PDB file of C-alpha atoms in Angstrom:
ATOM      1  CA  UNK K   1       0.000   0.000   0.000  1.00 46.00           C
ATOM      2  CA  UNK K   2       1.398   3.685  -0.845  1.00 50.00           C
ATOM      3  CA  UNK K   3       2.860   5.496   1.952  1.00 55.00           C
ATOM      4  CA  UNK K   4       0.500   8.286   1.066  1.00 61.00           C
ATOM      5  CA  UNK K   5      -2.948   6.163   2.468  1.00 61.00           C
ATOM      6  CA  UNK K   6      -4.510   4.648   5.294  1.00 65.00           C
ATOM      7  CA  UNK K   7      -4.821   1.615   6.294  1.00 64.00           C
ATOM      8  CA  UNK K   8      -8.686   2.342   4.845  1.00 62.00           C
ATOM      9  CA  UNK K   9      -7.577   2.645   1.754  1.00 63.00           C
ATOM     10  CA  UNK K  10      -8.156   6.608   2.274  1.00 65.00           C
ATOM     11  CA  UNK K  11      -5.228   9.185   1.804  1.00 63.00           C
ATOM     12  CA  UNK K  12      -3.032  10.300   4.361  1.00 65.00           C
ATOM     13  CA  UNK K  13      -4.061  14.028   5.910  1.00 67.00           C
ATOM     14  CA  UNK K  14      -2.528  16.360   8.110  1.00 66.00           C
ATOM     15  CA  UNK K  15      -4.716  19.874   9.488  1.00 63.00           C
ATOM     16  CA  UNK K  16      -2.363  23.262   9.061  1.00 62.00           C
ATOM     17  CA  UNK K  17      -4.293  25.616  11.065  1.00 59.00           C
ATOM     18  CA  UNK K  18      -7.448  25.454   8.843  1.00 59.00           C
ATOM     19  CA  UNK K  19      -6.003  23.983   5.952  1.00 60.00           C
ATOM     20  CA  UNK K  20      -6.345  20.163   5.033  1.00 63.00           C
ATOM     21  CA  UNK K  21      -3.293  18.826   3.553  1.00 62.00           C
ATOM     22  CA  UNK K  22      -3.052  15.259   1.983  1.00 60.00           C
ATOM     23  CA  UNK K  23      -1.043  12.542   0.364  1.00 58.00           C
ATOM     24  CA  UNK K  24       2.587  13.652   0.028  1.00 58.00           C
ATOM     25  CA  UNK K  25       1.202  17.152   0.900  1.00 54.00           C
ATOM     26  CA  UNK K  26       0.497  15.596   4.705  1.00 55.00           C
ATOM     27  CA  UNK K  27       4.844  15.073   4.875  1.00 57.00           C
ATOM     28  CA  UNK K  28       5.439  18.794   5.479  1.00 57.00           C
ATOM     29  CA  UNK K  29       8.329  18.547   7.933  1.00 59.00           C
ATOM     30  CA  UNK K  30       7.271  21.563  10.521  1.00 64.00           C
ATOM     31  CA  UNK K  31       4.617  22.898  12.527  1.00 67.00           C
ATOM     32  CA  UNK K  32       3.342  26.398  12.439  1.00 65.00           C
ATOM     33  CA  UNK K  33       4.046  26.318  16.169  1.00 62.00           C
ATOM     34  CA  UNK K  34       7.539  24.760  16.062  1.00 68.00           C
ATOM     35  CA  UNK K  35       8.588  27.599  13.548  1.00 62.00           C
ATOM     36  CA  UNK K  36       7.388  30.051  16.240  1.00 60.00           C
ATOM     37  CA  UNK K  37       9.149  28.281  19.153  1.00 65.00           C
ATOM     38  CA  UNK K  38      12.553  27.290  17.260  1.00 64.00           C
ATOM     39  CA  UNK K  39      14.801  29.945  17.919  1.00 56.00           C
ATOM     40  CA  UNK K  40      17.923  28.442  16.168  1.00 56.00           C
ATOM     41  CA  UNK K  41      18.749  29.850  12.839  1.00 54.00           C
ATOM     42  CA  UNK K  42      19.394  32.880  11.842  1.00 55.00           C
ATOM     43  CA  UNK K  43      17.917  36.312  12.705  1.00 54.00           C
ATOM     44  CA  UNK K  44      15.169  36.398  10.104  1.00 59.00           C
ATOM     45  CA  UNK K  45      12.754  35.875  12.838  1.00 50.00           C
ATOM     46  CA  UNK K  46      13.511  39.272  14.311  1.00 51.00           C
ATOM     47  CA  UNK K  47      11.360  40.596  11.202  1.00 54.00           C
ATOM     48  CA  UNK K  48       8.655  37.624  10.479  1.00 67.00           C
ATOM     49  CA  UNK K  49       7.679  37.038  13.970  1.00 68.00           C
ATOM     50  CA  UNK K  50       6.010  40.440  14.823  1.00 73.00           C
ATOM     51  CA  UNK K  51       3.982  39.626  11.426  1.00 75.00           C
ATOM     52  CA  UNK K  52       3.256  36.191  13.048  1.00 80.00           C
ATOM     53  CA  UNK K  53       1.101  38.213  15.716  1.00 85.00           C
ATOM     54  CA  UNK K  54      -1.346  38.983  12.674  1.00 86.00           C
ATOM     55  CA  UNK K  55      -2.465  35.163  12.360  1.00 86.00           C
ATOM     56  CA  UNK K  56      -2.464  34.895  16.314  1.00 89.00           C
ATOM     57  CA  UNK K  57      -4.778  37.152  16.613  1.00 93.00           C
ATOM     58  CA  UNK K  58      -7.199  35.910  13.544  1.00 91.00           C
ATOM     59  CA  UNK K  59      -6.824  32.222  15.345  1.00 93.00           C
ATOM     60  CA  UNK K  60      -8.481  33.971  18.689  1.00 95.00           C
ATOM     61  CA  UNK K  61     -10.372  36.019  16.334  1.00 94.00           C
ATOM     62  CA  UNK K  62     -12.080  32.964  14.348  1.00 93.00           C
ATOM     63  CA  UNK K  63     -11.816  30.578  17.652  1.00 94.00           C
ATOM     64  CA  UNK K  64     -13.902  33.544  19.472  1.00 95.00           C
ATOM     65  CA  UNK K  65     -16.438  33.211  16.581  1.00 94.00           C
ATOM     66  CA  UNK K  66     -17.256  29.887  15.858  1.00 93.00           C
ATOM     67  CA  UNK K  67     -17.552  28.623  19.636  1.00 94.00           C
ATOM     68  CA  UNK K  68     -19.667  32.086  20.771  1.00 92.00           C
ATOM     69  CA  UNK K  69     -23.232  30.808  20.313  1.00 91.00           C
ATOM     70  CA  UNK K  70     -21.952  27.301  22.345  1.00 93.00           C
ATOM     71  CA  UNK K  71     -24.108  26.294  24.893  1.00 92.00           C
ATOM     72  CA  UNK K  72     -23.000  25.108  28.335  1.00 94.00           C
ATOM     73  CA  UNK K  73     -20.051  22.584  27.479  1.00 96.00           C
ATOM     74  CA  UNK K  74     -17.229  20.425  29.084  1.00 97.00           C
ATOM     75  CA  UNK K  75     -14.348  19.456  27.900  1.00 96.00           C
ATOM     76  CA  UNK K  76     -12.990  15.721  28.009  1.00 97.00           C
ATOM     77  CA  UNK K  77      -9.329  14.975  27.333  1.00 96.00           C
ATOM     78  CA  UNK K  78      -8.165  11.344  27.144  1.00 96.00           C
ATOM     79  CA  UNK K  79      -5.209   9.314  24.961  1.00 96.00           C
ATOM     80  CA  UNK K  80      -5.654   9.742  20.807  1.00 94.00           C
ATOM     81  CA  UNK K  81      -4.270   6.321  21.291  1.00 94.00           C
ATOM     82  CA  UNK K  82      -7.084   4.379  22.851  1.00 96.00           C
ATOM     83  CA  UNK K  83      -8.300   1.851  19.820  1.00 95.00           C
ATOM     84  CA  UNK K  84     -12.086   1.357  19.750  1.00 94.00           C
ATOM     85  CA  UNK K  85     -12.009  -2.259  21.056  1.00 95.00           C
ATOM     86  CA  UNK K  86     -10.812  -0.833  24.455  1.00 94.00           C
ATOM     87  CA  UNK K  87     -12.935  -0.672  27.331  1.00 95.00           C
ATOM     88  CA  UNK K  88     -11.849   3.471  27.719  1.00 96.00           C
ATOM     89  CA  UNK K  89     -13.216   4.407  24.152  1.00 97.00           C
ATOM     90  CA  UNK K  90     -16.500   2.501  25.159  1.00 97.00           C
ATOM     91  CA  UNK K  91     -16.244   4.440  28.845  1.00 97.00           C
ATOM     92  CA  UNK K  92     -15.425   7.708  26.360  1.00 98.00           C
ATOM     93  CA  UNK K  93     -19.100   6.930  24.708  1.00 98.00           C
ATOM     94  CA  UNK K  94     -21.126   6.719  27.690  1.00 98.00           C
ATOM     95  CA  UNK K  95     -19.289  10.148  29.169  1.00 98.00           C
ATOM     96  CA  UNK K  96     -20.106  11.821  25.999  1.00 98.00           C
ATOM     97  CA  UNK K  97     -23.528  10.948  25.812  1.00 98.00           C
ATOM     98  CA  UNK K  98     -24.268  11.570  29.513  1.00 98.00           C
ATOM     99  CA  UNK K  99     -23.185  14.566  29.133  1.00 98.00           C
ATOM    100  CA  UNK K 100     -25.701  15.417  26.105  1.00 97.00           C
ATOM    101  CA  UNK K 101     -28.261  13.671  28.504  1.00 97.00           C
ATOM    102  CA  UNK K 102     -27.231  16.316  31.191  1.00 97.00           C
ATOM    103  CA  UNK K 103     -27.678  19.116  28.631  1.00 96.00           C
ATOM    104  CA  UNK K 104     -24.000  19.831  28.570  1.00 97.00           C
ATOM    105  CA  UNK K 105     -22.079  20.113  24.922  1.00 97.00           C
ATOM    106  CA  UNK K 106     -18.973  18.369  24.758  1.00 98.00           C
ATOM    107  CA  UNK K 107     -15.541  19.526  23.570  1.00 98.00           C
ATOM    108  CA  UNK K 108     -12.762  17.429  23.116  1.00 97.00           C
ATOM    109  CA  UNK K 109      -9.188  17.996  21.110  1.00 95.00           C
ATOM    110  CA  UNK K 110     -11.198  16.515  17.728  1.00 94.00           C
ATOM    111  CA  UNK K 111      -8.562  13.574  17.120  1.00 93.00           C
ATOM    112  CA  UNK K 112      -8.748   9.434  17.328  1.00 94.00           C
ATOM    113  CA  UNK K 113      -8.695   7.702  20.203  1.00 96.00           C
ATOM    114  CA  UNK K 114     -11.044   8.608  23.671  1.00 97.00           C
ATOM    115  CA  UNK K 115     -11.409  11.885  21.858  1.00 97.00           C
ATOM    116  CA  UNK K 116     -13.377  10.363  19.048  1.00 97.00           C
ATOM    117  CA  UNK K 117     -15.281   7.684  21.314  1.00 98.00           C
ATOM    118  CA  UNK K 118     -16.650  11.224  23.649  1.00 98.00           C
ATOM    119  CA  UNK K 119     -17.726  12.573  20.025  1.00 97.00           C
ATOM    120  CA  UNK K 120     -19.519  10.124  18.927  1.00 97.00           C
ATOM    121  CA  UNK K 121     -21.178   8.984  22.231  1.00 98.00           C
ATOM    122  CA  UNK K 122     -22.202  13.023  22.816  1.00 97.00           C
ATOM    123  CA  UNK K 123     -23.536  12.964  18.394  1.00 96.00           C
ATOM    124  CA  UNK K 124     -25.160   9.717  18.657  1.00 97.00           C
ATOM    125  CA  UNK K 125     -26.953  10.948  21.971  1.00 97.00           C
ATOM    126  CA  UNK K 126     -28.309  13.915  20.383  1.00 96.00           C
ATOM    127  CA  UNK K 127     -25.799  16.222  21.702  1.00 96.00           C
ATOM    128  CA  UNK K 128     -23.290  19.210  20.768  1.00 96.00           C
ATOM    129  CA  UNK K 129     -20.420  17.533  20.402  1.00 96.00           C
ATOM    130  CA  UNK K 130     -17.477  20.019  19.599  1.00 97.00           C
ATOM    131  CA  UNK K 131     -13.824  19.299  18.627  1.00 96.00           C
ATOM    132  CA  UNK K 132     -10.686  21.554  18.760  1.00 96.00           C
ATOM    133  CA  UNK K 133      -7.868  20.261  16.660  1.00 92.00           C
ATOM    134  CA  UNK K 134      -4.205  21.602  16.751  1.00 89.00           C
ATOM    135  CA  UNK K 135      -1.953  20.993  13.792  1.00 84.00           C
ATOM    136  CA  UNK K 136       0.783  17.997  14.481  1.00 78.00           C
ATOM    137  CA  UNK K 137       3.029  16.050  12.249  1.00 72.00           C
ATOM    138  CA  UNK K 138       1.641  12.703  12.741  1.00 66.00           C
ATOM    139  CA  UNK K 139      -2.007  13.051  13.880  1.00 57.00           C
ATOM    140  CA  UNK K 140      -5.105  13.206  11.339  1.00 66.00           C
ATOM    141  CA  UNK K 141      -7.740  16.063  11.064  1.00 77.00           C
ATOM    142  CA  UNK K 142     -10.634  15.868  13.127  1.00 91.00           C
ATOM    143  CA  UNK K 143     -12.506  13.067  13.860  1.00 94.00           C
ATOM    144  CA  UNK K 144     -15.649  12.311  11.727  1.00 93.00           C
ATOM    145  CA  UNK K 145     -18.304  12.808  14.625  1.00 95.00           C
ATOM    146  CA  UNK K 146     -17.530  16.209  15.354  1.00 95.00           C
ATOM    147  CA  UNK K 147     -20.059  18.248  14.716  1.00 95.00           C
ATOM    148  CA  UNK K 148     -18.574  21.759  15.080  1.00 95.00           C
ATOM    149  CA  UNK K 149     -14.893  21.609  14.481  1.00 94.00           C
ATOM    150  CA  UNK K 150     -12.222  24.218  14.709  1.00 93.00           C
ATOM    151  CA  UNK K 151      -8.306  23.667  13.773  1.00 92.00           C
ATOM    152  CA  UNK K 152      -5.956  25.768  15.244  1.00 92.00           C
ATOM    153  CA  UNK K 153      -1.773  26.409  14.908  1.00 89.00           C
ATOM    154  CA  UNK K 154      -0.958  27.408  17.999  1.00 90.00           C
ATOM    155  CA  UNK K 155      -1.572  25.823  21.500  1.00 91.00           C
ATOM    156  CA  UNK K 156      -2.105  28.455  23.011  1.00 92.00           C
ATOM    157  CA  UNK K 157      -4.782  29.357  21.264  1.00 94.00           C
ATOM    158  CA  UNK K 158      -6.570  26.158  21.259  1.00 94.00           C
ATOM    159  CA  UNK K 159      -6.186  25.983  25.100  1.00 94.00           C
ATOM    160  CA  UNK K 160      -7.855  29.425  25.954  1.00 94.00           C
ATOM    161  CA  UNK K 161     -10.631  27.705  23.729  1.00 95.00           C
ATOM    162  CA  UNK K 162     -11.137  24.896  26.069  1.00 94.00           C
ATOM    163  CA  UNK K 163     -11.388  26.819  29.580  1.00 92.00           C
ATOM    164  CA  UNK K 164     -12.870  29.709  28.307  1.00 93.00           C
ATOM    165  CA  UNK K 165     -15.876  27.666  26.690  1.00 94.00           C
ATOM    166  CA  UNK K 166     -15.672  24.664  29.184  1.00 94.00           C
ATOM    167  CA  UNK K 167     -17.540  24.711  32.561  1.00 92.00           C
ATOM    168  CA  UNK K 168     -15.177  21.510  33.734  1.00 94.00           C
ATOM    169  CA  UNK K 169     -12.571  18.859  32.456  1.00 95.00           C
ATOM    170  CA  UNK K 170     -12.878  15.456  32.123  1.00 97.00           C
ATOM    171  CA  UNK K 171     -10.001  13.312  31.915  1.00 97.00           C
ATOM    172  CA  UNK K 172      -9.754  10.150  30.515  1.00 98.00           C
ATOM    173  CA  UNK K 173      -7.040   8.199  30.710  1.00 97.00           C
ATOM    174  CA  UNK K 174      -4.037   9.942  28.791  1.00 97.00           C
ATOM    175  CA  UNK K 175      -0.267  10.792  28.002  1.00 96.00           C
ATOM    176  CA  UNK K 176       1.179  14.523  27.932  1.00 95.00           C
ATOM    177  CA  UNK K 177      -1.356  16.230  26.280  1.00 92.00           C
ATOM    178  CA  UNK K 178      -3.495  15.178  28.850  1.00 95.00           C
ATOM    179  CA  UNK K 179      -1.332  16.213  31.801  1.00 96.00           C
ATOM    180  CA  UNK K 180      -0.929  19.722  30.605  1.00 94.00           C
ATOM    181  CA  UNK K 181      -4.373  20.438  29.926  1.00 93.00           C
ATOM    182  CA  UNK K 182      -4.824  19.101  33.324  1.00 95.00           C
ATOM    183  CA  UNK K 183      -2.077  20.883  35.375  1.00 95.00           C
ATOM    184  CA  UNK K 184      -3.355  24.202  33.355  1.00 93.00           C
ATOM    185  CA  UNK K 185      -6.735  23.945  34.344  1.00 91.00           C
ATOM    186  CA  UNK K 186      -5.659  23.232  38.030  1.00 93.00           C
ATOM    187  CA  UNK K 187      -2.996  26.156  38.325  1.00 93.00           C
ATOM    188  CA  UNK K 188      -5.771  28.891  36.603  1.00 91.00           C
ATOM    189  CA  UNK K 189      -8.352  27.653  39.252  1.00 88.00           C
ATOM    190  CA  UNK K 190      -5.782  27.920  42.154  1.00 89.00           C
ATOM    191  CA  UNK K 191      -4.593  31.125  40.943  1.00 90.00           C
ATOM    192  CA  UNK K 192      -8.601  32.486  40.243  1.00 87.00           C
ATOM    193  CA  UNK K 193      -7.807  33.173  36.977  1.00 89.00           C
ATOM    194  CA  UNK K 194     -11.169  30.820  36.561  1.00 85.00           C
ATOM    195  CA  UNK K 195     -13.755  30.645  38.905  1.00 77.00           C
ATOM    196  CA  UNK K 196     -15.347  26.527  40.009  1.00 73.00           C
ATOM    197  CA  UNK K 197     -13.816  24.595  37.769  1.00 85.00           C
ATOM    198  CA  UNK K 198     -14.101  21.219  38.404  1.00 91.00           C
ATOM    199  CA  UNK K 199     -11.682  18.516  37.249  1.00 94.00           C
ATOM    200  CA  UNK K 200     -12.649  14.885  37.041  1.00 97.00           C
ATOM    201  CA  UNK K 201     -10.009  12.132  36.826  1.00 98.00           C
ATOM    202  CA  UNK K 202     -11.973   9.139  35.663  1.00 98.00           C
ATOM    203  CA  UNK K 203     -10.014   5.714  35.859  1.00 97.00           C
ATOM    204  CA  UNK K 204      -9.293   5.432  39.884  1.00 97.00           C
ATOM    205  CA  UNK K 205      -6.444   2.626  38.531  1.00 96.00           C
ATOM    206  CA  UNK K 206      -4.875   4.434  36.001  1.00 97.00           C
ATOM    207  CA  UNK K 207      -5.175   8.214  38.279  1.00 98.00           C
ATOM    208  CA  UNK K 208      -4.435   6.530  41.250  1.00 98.00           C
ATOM    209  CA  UNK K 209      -0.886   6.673  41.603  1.00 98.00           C
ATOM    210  CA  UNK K 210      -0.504  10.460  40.394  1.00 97.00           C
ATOM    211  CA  UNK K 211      -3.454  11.817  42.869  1.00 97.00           C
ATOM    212  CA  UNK K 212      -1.205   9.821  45.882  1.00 98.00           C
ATOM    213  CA  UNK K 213       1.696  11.447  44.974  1.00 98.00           C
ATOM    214  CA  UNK K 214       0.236  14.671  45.155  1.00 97.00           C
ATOM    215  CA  UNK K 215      -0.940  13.841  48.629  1.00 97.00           C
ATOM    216  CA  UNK K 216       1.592  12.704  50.017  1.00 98.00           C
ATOM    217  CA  UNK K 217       4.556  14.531  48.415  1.00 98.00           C
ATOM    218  CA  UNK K 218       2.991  17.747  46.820  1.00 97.00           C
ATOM    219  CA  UNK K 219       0.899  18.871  49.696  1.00 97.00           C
ATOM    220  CA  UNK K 220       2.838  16.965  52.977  1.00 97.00           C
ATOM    221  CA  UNK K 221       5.256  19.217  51.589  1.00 97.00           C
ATOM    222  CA  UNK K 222       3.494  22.494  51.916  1.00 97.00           C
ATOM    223  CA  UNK K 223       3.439  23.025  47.876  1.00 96.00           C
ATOM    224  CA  UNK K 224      -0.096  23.292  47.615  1.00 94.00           C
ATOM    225  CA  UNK K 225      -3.246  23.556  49.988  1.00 93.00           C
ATOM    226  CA  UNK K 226      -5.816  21.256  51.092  1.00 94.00           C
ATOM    227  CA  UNK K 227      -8.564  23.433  49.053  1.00 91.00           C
ATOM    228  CA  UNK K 228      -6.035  22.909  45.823  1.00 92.00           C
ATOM    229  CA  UNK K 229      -6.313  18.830  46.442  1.00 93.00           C
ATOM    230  CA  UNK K 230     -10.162  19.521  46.530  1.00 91.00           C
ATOM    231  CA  UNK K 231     -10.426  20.983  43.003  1.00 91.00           C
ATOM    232  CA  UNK K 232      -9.842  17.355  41.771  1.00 95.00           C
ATOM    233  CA  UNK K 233     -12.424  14.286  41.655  1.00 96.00           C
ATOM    234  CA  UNK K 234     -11.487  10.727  41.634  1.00 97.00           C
ATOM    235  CA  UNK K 235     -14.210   8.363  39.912  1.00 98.00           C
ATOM    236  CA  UNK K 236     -15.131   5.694  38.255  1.00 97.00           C
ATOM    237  CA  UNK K 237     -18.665   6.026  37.147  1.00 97.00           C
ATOM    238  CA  UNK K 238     -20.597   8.114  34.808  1.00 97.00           C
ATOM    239  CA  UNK K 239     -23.179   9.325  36.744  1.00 97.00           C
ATOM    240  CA  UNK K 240     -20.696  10.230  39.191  1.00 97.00           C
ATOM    241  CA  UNK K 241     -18.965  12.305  36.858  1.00 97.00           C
ATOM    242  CA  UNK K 242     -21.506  14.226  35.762  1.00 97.00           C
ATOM    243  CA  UNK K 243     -22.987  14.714  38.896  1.00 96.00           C
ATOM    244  CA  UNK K 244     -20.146  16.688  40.074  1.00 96.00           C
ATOM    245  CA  UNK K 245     -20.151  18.817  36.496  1.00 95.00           C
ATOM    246  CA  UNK K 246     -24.113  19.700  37.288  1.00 94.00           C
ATOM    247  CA  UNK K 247     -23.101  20.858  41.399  1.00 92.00           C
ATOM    248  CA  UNK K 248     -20.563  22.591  40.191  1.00 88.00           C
ATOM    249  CA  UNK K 249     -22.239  24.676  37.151  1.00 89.00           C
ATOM    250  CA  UNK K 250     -25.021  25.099  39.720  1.00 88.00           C
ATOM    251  CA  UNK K 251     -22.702  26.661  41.909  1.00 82.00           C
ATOM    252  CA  UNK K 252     -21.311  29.017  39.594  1.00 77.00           C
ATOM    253  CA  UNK K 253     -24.490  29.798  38.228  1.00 79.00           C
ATOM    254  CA  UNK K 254     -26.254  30.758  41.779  1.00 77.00           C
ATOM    255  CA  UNK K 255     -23.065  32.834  42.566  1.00 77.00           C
ATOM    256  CA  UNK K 256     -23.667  34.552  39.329  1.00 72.00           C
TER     257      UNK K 256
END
C-alpha cells in the first residue's frame, strides 16, 4: 500500500491551522508552532515574527467566533491512542452521551482515540459535540463525529478555547497532552484566573498513583493547599462524573 494512504484505503491528511493537507502534501516537515518556538537559525525571525502576531490574533479572532453561540459545554481529554475495542473508548461513549443527557455540549481535542469515542457517544446521543484540533506532524484532522470543528496552529490558542468555553474537564485516561491540559486547568483555578472549575479524573487505577503522589509529596510538603487537592475528583462512574459537572455549574451559576 502507498505510503501516502490509510490503512482504509483513504489518503493520508494532516490539518495546518485550517487547511487540510493530503497525500505527500500531509509530509510537510514543521509545525506552524515549532517555527514560532525554534529559535535556532538565523535572525530572520527578528522581522517575520512580529507579522506572526497577525495570524495569532485571527486564530483567537475565528476561535472567538465559531464557539460564541456554544451552549454550556465540558471538555474531556483522554489518549488519541485508545483503539475502539478498548474498554476506555467505550467508557469515552457513555461520558459523551451523559453529558448530552445532562444538557452539557462536549468539547474534546477533535482527534482518534477517547477523543473520538466522547464525540460520537455526545452525536449519537443527540448532543453538541465540539472538537478543537491543533496541527501535528503525525495526527489526522478531526474526527468524523464532530459536529462543530475548529483547527488551530498554535496551543495556546486552542487551550484558551477549552477553559474559556468549558464549565469543567474530564479526563480520561491519557499521556502529555493530557497532563498539561490538566495541570493548566488546576494552576488557573488555584490562581482564580477561573472561577469553580471542576476537574474529574476518571479511571481510579490508572489516576491513582498520580493523585497519591500529590498527597503525600505535593501537599505533605506544603506546595499546595488542602482546598487545591479539593479541586480534583477521583471516579469511576458516569453518573458520578456528571454529577459533580451539574453541582458545580449550579454553583457558579447561583453565585452569578
Amino acid at each position: 500500500m502507498s505510503t501516502d494512504l490509510n490503512d482504509n484505503g483513504t489518503p493520508r491528511e494532516r490539518q495546518r491551522g485550517p487547511v487540510t493537507l493530503r497525500r505527500d502534501r500531509s509530509h510537510e516537515p514543521t509545525t506552524t508552532d515549532q517555527r514560532l518556538l525554534d529559535s535556532r537559525g538565523p535572525s530572520d525571525w527578528v522581522h517575520t515574527d512580529p507579522w506572526r502576531v497577525l495570524r495569532i490574533q485571527a486564530e483567537f479572532v475565528e476561535g472567538f467566533g465559531a464557539l460564541a453561540e456554544v451552549p454550556r459545554a465540558v471538555t474531556v481529554f483522554g489518549s488519541a491512542r485508545t483503539k475502539p475495542e478498548h474498554e476506555e473508548y467505550q467508557l469515552g461513549m457513555r461520558i459523551g452521551a451523559a453529558l448530552a443527557h445532562a444538557g452539557f455540549a462536549a468539547i474534546t481535542g477533535g482527534g482518534p482515540g477517547a477523543m473520538e469515542a466522547v464525540n460520537r457517544g455526545a452525536s449519537e446521543a443527540g448532543g453538541f459535540s465540539v472538537g478543537l484540533g491543533i496541527e501535528l506532524p503525525f495526527e489526522q484532522g478531526l474526527n468524523p463525529w464532530v459536529d462543530l470543528g475548529v483547527n488551530f496552529r498554535y496551543f495556546f490558542a486552542r487551550k484558551t478555547m477549552f477553559i474559556k468555553y468549558s464549565q469543567a474537564f474530564i479526563c480520561l485516561p491519557g499521556g502529555f497532552g493530557t497532563l498539561d491540559e490538566l495541570f493548566e486547568a488546576l494552576t488557573l483555578v488555584q490562581t482564580k484566573k477561573v472561577t469553580k472549575f471542576p476537574v474529574v479524573l476518571f479511571g481510579t487505577q490508572y489516576w491513582q498513583g498520580l493523585y497519591d503522589w500529590l498527597r503525600d509529596s505535593v501537599l505533605a510538603g506544603g506546595k499546595v493547599g488542602e482546598k487545591d487537592m479539593a479541586l480534583l475528583h477521583l471516579t469511576d462512574d458516569v453518573d458520578d462524573a456528571v454529577r459533580v459537572v451539574e453541582e458545580a455549574y449550579q454553583a457558579w451559576s447561583d453565585a452569578h
